[in-house]
XYZ file of C-alpha atoms in Angstrom:
349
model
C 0.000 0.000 0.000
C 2.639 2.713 0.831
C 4.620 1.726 -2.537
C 1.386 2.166 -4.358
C -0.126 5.154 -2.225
C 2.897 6.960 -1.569
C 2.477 9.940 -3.323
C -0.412 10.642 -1.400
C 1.005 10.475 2.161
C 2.713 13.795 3.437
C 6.072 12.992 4.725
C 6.539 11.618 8.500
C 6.977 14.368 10.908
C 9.325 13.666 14.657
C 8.455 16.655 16.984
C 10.747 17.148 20.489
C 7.675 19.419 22.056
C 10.068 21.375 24.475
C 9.156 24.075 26.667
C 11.804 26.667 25.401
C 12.104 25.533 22.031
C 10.000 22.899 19.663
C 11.909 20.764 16.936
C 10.822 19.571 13.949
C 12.308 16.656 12.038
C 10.938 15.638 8.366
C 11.468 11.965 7.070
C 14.019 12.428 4.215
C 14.685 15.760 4.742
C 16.387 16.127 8.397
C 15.634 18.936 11.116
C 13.703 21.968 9.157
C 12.608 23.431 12.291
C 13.797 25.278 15.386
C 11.113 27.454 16.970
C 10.935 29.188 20.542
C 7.781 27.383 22.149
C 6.135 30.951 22.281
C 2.679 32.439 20.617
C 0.766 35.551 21.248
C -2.695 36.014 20.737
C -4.411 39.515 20.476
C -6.902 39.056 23.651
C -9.602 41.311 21.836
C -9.897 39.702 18.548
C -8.549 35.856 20.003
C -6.404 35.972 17.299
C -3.081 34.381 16.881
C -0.738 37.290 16.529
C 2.688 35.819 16.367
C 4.252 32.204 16.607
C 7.857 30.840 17.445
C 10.783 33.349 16.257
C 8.055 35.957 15.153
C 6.673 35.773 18.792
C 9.640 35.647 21.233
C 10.676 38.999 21.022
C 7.325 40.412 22.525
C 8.385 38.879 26.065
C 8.016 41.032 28.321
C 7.446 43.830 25.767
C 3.887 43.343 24.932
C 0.425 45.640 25.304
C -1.862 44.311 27.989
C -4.298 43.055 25.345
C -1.780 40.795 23.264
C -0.437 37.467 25.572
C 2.419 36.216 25.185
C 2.954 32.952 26.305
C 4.815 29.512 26.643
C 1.963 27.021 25.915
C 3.968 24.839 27.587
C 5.024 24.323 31.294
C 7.459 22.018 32.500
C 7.232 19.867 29.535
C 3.245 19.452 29.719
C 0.356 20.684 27.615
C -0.889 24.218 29.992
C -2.947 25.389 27.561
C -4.809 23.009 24.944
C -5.824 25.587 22.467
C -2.170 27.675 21.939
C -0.693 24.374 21.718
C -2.527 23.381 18.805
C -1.658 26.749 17.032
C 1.953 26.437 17.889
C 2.042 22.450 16.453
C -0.734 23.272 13.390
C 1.961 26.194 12.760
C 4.688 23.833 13.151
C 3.579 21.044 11.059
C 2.241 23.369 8.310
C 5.353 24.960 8.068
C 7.451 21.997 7.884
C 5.165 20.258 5.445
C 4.126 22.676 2.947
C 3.087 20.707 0.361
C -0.603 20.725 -0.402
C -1.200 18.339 -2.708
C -1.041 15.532 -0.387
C -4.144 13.874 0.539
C -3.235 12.867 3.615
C -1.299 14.653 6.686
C 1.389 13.252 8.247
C 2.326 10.771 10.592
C 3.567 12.793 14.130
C 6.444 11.392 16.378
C 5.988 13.483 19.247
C 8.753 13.483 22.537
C 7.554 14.549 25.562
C 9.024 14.040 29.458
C 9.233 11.205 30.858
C 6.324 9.878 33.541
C 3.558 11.966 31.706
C -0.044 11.298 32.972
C -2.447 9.654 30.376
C -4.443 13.024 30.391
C -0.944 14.784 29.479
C -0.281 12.312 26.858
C -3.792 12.784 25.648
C -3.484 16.158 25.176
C -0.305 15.719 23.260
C -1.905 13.682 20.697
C -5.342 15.254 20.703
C -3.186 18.632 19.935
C -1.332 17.348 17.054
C -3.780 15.661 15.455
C -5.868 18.129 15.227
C -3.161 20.161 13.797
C -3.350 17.724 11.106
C -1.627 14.805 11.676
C -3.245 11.471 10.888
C -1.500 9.363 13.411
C 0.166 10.075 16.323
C 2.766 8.409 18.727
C 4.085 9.428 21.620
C 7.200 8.280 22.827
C 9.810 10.120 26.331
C 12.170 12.528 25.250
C 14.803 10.692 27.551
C 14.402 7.589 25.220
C 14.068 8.948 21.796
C 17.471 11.133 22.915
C 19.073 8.272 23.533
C 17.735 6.628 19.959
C 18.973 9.998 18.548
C 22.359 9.480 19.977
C 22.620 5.940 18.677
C 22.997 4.187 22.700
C 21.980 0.268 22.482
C 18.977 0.853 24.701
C 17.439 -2.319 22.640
C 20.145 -4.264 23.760
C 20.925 -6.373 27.416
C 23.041 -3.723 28.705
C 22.443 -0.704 31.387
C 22.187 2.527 29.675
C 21.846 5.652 31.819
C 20.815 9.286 29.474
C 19.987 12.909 31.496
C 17.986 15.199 29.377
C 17.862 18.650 31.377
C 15.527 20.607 28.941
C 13.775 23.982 29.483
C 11.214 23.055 31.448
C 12.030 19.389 32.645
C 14.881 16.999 33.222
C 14.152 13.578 32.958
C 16.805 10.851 34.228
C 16.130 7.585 33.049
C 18.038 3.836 33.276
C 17.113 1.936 29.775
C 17.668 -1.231 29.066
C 15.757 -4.257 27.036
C 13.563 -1.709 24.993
C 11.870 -0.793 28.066
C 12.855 2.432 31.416
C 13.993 0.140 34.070
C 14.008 3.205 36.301
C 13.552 7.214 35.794
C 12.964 10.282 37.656
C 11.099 13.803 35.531
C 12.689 16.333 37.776
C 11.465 20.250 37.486
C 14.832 20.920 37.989
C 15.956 22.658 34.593
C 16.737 25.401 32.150
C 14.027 27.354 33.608
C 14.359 27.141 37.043
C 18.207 27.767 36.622
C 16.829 31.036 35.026
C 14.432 31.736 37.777
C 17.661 30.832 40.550
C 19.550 33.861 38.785
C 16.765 36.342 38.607
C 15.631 35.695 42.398
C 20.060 36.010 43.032
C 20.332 39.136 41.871
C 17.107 39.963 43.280
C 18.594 39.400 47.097
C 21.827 40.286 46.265
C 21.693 43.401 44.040
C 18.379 44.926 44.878
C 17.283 44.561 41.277
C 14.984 43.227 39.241
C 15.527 41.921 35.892
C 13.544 39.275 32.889
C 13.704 35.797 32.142
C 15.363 36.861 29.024
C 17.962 38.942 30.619
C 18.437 35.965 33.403
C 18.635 33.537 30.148
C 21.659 35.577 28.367
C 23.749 35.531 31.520
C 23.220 32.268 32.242
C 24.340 31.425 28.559
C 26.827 34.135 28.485
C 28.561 33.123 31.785
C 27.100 30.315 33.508
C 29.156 27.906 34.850
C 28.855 25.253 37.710
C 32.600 24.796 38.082
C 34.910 27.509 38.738
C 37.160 28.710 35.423
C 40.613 28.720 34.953
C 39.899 32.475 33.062
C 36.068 33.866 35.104
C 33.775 35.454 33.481
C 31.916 38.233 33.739
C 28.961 40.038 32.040
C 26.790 43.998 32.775
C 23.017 43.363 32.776
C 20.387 45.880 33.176
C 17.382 46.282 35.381
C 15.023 48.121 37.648
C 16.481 49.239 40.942
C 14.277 47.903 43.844
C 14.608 50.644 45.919
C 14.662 53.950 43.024
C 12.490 52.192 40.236
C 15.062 53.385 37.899
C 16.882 51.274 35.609
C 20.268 50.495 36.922
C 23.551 48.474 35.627
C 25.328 45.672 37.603
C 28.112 43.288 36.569
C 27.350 39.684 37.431
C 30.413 36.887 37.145
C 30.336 33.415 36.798
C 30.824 33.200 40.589
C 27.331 34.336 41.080
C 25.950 31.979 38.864
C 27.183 28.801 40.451
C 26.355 30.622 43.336
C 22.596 31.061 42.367
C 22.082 27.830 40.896
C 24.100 25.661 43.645
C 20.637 24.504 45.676
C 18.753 23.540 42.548
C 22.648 21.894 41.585
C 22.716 19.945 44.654
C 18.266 18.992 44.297
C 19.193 17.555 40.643
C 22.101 15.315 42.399
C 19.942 14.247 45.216
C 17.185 12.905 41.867
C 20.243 11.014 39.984
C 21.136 9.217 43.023
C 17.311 7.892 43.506
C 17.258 6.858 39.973
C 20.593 4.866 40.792
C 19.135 3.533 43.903
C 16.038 2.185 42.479
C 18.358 0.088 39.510
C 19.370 -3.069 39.387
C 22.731 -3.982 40.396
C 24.225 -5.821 37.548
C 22.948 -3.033 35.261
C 24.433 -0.435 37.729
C 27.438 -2.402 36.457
C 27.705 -1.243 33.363
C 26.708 2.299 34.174
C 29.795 2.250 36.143
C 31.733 1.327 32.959
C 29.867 2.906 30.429
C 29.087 5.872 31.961
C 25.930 8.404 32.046
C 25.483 10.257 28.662
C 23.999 13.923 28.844
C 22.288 15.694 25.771
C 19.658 18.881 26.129
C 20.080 22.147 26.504
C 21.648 22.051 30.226
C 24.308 19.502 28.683
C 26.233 22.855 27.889
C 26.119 24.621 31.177
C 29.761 24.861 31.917
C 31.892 22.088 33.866
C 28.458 20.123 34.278
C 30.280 17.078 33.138
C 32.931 17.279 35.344
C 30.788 18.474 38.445
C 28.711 14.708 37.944
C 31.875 12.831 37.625
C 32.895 14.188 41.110
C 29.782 13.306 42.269
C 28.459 10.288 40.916
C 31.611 8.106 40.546
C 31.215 7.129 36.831
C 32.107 9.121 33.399
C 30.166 11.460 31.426
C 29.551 11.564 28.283
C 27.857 14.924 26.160
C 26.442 13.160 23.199
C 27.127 14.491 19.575
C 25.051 17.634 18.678
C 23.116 17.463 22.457
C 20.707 20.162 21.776
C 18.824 18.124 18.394
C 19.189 14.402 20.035
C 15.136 14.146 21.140
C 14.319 15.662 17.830
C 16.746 13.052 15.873
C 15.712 10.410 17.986
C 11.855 10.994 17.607
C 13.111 11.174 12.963
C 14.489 7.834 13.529
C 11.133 6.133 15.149
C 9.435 7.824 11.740
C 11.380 5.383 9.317
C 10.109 2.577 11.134
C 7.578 2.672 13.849
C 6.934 -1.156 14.894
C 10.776 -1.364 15.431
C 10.221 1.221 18.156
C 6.753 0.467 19.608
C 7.721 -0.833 23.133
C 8.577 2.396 23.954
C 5.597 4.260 22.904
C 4.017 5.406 26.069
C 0.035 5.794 24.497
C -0.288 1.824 24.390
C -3.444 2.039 22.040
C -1.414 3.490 19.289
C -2.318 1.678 16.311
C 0.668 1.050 13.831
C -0.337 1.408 10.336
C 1.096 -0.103 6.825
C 1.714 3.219 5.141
């Protein structure tokens, strides 16, 4: 049927639904797709005024009567409706050929220990952004099918995806999560750690975006053979005038050192609740790291110290979910143990 059909089918679509940023991957054509996980809707007409890189600039920055908002928190569908506008906008964009009959088949990767309503949501969104089938599968696994890690095979494989909103901590082995942990610990509470830092500490107030750039800029968990340092901007607490302040990479690992030492106290449940002789080969092979928060600086190192075993910052960490989720495109039923909506039905086409 799909030989003789083809033509008609659009091409297979993987999506890594983040919180900060949604990637799309099309079958036969690689990633086409990096958008902030942003839209803003004009309150007065309920119009969709802006999605993705069109929208994130009106952060902080908008009129009361246009929204601007992250459809998505901590990984998880917050609001139905702007979700389906950011995917249909997604999908359409990625797929822009009409003259298919019918849409495309969705990959979707979402965090890991979802609730069936969550999951629900996920695929009621996307398919009614067009998609006409949809599977949903945890970001921490299709990262680690996007980094290539024998997670099909007998063997212990430990993968930490810190993410925007979520970082999920998972022990694969046998096609199946032997053990995992979804920790709220991430990208955006690291933001949220430097904003309520400088806050205390300089008497001034500041965005997530401005909290975002220094974090990027100069975060590191480690300290630096050559420190760092960067001026941000703000409103003085006490004035209400804007004000200047230079922040170094001291006060970052400074800010983000409790949510630091939360995320360590997670990996070592996840290691607790895991078999020994798999624990085994974690302790040879390592824990492999891919996400955004795989490129904080001296992360690596800082879980080496701590844990005991090496780590490992898979190739390309940022697009690993959305590679992972491609791969499960080419050839669903290889990959439908892990799908996590168990009445998915696999079709022929």
């Amino acid at each position: 049927m799909a030989e003789r059909f083809g033509n008609l089918f659009s091409h297979d679509i993987g999506i890594d639904l983040g919180t900060a940023n949604t990637l799309v991957y099309v079958r036969g054509r690689g990633i086409m797709l990096t958008e902030p996980s942003i839209v803003a809707v004009n309150e007065k007409t309920n119009r969709v005024v802006a999605v993705g890189r069109d929208a994130k600039p009106m952060l902080g920055k908008a009129p009361p009567h246009i929204r601007v908002v992250r459809p998505l928190s901590h990984g998880v569908i917050s609001d139905f409706e702007v979700t389906e506008e950011l995917l249909s906008y997604l999908i359409n964009k990625a797929h822009n050929d009409r003259s298919k009959l019918f849409g495309p088949r969705v990959v979707v990767g979402v965090p890991t220990g979802v609730t069936n309503v969550e999951s629900r949501a996920v695929r009621d969104a996307a398919a009614a952004a067009g998609a006409r089938e949809v599977y949903i599968v945890e970001e921490a696994v299709a990262g680690a099918i996007g980094a290539k890690l024998p997670i099909q095979e007998p063997v212990g494989t430990m993968v930490l995806d810190i993410g925007g909103g979520t970082t999920d901590i998972a022990v694969l082995s046998l096609s199946g999560v032997v053990s995992s942990v979804s920790s709220q610990v991430a990208g955006d509470r690291f933001n949220d750690n430097i904003s309520e830092f400088v806050r205390s500490e300089f008497q001034l107030a500041i965005g997530e975006r401005t909290a975002e750039e220094a974090k990027l800029a100069i975060g590191a968990v480690l300290p630096l053979a050559t420190p760092l340092e960067r001026a941000i901007r703000g409103r003085d607490l006490a004035t209400g005038l804007p004000r200047e302040i230079l922040l170094t990479d001291s006060h970052i690992r400074e800010a983000l050192g409790p949510s630091l030492d939360t995320l360590m106290e997670q990996l070592k449940q996840v290691i607790e609740r895991t078999p020994p002789e798999l624990l085994s080969d974690i302790l040879e092979r390592g824990v492999f790291i891919f996400g955004g928060g795989a490129l904080l600086r001296g992360l690596p190192r800082l879980l080496e110290k701590m844990l005991g075993v090496p780590v490992h910052i898979v190739q390309d960490p940022l697009t690993a979910v959305v590679r992972g989720t491609g791969i499960i495109t080419e050839d669903p039923k290889r990959f439908r143990d892990f799908f996590i909506d168990e009445d998915a039905v696999i079709s022929e086409t």
